[in-house]
Short mmCIF file of C-alpha atoms in Angstrom, two decimals:
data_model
loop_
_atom_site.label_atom_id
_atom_site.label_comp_id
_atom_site.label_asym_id
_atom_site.label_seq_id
_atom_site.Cartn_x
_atom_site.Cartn_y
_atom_site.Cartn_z
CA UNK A 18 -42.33 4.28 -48.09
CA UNK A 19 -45.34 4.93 -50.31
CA UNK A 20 -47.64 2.57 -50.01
CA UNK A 21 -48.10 2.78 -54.14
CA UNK A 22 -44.56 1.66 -54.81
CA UNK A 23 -44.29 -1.21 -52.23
CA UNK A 24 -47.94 -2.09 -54.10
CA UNK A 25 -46.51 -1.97 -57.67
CA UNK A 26 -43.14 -3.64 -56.23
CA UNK A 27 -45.13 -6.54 -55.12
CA UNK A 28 -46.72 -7.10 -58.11
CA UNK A 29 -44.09 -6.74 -59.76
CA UNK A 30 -42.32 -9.63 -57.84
CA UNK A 31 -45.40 -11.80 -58.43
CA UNK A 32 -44.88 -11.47 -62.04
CA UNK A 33 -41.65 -13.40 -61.88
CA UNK A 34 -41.74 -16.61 -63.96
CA UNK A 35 -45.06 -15.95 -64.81
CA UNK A 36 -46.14 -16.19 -68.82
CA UNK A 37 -44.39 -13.86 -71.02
CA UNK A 38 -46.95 -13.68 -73.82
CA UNK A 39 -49.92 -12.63 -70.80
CA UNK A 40 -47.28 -9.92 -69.04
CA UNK A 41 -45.40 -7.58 -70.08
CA UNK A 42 -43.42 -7.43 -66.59
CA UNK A 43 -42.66 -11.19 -67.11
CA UNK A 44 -41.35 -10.47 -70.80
CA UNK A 45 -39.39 -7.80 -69.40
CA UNK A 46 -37.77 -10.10 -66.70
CA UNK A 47 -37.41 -13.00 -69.37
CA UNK A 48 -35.14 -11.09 -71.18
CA UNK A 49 -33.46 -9.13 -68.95
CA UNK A 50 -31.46 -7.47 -68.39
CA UNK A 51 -31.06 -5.91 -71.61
CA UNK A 52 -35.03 -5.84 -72.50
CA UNK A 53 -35.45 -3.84 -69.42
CA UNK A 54 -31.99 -1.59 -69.41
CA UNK A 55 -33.17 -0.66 -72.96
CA UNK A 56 -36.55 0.58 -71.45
CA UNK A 57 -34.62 2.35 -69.11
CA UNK A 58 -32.57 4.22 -71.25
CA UNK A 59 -35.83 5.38 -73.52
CA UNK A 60 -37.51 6.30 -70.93
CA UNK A 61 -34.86 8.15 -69.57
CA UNK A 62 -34.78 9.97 -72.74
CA UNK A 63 -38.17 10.47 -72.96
CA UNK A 64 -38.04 11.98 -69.95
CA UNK A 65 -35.60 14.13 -70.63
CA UNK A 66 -36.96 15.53 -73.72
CA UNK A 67 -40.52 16.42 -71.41
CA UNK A 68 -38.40 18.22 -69.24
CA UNK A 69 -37.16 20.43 -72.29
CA UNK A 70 -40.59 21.00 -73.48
CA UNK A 71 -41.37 22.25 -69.97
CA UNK A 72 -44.85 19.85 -70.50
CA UNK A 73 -45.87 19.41 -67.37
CA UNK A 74 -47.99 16.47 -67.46
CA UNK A 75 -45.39 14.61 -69.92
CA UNK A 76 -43.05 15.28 -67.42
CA UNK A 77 -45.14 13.14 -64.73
CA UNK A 78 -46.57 10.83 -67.32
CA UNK A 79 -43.02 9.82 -68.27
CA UNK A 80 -41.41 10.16 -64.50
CA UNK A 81 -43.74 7.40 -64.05
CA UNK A 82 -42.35 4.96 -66.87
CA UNK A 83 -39.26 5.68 -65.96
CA UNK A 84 -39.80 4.47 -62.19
CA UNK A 85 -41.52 1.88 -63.47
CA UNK A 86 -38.78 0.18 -65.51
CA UNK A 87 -36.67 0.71 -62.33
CA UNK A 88 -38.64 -1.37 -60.27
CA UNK A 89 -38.31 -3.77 -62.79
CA UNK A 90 -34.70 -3.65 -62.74
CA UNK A 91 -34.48 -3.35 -58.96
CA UNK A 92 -36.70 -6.72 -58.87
CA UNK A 93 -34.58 -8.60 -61.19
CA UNK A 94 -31.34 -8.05 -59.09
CA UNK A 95 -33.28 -8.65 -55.92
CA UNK A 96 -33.90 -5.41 -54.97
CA UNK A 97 -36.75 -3.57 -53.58
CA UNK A 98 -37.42 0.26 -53.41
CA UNK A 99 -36.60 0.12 -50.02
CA UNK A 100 -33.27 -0.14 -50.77
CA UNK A 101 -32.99 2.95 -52.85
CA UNK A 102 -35.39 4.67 -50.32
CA UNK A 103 -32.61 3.45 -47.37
CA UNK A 104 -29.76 5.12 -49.64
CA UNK A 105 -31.71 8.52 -50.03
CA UNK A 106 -32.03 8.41 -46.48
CA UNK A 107 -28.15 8.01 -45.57
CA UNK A 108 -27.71 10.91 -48.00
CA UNK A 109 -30.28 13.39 -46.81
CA UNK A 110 -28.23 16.75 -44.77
CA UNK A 111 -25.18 15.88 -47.01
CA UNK A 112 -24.58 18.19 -49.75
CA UNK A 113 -24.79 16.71 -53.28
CA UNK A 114 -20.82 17.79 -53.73
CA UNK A 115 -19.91 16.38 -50.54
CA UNK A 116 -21.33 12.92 -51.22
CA UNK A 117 -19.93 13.05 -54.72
CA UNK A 118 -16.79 13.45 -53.22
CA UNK A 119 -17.01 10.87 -50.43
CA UNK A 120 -17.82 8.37 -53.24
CA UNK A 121 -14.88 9.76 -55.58
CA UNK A 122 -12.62 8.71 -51.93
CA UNK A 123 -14.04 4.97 -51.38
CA UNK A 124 -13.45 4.11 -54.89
CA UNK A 125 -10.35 5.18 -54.68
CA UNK A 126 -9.50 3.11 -51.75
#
């Protein structure tokens, strides 16, 4: 894993509890999960709308809020990027329309 995300997950984790008027992770996780699903979501946009543009470094500049916010999320359900990193991993050399359709299956069952 990158060493920069389990960094930035671990502080992230230390912000837990801490003051929310000193950080903004901790006001994030005070009110979450809506304050950080909403960041999420405009971020996600915002991303999107870089992408359009074809702007380059928007593009990065808002990839990188938008992984942000999801370590936030990941860290307020207990998660780490590990987790997602283990899931990419059990997916690599399957096709994106055969996992699609392995999930379609299990939920089925």
């Amino acid at each position: 894993m990158s060493d920069v995300l389990k960094r930035l997950s671990d502080v992230i984790e230390s912000r837990k509890g801490g003051d929310p008027q000193t950080s903004y992770v901790a006001r994030l996780l005070a009110n979450a999960p809506d304050a950080i699903l909403k960041k999420i979501g405009e971020e996600a946009t915002e991303t999107v709308m870089a992408g359009k543009d074809g702007a380059r470094e928007r593009i990065v500049a808002e990839t990188a809020d938008l992984w942000f916010h999801c370590l936030v999320m990941l860290a307020h359900y207990g998660l780490r990027p590990e987790d997602v990193l283990a899931e990419l991993e059990k997916r690599a050399g399957t096709s994106g329309i055969e996992e699609k359709a392995l999930r379609k299956l299990r939920e089925r069952e």
